[in-house]
PDB file of C-alpha atoms in Angstrom:
ATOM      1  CA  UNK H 796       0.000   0.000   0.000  1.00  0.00           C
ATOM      2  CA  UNK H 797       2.802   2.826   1.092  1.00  0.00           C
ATOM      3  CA  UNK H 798       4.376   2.452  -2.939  1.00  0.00           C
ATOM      4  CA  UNK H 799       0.555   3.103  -4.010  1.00  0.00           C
ATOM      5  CA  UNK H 800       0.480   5.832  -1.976  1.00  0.00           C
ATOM      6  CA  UNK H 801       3.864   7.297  -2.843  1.00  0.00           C
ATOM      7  CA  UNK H 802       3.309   6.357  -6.595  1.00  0.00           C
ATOM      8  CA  UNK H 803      -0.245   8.667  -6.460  1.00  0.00           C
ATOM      9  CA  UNK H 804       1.887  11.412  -4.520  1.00  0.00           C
ATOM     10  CA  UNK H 805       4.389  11.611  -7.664  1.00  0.00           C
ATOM     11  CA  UNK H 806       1.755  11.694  -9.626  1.00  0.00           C
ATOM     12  CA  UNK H 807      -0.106  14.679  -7.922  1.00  0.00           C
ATOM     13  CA  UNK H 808       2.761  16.578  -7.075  1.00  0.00           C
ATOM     14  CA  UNK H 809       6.683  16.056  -9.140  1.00  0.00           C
ATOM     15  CA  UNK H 810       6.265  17.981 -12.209  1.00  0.00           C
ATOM     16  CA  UNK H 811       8.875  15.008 -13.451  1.00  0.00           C
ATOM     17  CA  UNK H 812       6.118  12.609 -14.317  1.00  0.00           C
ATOM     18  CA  UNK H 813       5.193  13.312 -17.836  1.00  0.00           C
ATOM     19  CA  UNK H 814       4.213  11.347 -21.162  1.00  0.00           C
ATOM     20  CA  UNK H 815       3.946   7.719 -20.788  1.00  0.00           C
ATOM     21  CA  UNK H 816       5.410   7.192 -17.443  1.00  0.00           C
ATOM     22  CA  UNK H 817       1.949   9.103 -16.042  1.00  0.00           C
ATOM     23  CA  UNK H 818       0.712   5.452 -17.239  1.00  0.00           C
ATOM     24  CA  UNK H 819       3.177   3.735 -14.603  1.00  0.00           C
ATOM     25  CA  UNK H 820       2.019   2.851 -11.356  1.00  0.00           C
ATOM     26  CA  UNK H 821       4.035   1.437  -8.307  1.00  0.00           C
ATOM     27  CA  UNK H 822       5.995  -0.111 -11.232  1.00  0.00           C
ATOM     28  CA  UNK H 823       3.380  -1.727 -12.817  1.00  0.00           C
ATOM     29  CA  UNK H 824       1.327  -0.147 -16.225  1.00  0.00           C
ATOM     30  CA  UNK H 825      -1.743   0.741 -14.665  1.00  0.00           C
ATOM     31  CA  UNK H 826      -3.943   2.814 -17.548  1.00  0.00           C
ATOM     32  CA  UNK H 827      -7.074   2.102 -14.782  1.00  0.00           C
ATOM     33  CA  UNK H 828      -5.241   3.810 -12.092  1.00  0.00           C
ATOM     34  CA  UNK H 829      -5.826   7.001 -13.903  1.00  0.00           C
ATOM     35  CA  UNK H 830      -9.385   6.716 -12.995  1.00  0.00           C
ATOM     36  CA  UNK H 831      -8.564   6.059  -9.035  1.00  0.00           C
ATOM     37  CA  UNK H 832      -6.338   9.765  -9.087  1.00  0.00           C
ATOM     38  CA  UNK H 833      -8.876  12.397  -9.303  1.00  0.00           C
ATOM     39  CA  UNK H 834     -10.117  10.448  -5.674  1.00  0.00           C
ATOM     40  CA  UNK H 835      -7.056  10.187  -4.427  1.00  0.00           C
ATOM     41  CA  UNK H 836      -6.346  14.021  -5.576  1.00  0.00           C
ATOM     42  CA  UNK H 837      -9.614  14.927  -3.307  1.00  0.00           C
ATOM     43  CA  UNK H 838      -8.746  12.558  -0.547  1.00  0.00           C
ATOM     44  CA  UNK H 839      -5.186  11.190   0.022  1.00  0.00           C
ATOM     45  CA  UNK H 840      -5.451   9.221   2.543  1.00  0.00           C
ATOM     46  CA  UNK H 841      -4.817   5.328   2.185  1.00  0.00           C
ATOM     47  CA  UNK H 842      -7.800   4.556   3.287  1.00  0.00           C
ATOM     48  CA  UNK H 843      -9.548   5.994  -0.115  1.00  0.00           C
ATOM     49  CA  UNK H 844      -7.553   3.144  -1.749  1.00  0.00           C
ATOM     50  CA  UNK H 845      -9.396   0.505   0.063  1.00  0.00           C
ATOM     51  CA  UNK H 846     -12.941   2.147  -0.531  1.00  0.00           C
ATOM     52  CA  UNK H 847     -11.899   2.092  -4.067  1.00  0.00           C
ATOM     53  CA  UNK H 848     -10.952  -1.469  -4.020  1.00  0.00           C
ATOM     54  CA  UNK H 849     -14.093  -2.475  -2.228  1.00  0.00           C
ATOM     55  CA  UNK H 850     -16.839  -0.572  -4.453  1.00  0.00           C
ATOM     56  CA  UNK H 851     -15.373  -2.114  -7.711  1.00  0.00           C
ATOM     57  CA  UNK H 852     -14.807  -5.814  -5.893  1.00  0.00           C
ATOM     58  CA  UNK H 853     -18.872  -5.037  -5.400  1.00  0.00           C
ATOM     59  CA  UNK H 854     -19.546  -4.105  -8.713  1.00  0.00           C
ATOM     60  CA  UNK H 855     -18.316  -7.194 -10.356  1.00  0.00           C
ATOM     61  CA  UNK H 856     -19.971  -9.591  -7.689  1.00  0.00           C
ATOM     62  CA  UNK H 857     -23.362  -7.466  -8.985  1.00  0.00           C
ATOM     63  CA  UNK H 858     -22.665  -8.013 -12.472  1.00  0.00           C
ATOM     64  CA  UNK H 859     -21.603 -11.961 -11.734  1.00  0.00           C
ATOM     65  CA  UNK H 860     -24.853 -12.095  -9.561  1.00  0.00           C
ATOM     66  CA  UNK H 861     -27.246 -10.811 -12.972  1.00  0.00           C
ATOM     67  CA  UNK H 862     -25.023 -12.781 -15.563  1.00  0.00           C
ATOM     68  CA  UNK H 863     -25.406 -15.784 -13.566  1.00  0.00           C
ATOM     69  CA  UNK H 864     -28.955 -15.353 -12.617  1.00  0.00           C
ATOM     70  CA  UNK H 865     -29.938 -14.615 -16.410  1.00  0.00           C
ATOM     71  CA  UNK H 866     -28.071 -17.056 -18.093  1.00  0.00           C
ATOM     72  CA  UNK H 867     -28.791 -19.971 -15.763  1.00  0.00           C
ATOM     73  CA  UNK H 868     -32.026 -18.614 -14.806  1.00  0.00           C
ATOM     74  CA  UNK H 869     -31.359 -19.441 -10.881  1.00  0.00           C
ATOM     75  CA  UNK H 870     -30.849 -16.547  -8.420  1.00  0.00           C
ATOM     76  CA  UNK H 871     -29.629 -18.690  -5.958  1.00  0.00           C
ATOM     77  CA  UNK H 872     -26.830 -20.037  -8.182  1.00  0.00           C
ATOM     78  CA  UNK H 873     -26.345 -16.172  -9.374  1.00  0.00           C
ATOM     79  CA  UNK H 874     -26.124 -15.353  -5.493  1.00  0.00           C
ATOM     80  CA  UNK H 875     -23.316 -18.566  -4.785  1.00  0.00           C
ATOM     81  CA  UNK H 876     -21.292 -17.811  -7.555  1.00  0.00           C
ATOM     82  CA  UNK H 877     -21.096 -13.938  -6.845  1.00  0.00           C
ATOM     83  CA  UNK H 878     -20.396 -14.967  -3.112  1.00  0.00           C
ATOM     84  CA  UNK H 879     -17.436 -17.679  -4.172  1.00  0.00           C
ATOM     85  CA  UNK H 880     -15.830 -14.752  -6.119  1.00  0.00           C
ATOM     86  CA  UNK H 881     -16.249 -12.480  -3.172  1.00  0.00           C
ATOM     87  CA  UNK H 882     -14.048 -14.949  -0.992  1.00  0.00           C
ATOM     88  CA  UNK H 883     -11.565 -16.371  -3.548  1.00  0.00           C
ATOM     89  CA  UNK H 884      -8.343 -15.827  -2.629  1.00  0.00           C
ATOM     90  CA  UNK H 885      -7.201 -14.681  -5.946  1.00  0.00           C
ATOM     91  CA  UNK H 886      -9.354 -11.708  -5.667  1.00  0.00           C
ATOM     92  CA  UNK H 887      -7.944 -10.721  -2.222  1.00  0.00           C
ATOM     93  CA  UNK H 888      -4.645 -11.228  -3.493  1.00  0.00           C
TER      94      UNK H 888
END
């Protein structure tokens, strides 16, 4: 979490970041960590991070929870499989 944090910092505040590197993140190519800035820009605390992390991680159990229920036409299987993403360790990770 601190390199995320320092990593946003950079980006906010070193007049060094410019061109492509604005796409580099903690060392990693990010493009979708563009989006996250502007909150973090508002709100730098790490905690914004997490509230990030956790609305998105929500999102996609919603959309698993509709695909699921639509295509197999079960919203208790829709509500298992959106609940087995939620704890899989790979998504913690």
């Amino acid at each position: 979490m601190g390199a995320f944090m320092s990593t946003f910092y950079q980006h906010l505040s070193c007049p060094n970041v410019v061109g492509l590197q604005y796409l580099v993140f903690s060392n990693h190519i990010a493009p979708f960590l563009l989006l996250v800035l502007p909150f973090f820009a508002l709100f730098p605390y790490p905690i914004v991070l997490f509230a990030i992390q956790a609305i998105f991680l929500a999102l996609a159990a919603m959309a698993i929870y509709f695909v699921c229920k639509d295509l197999l036409n079960s919203r208790s299987i829709g509500l298992v499989l959106a609940f087995a993403f939620l704890i899989s360790p790979a998504v913690r990770g």
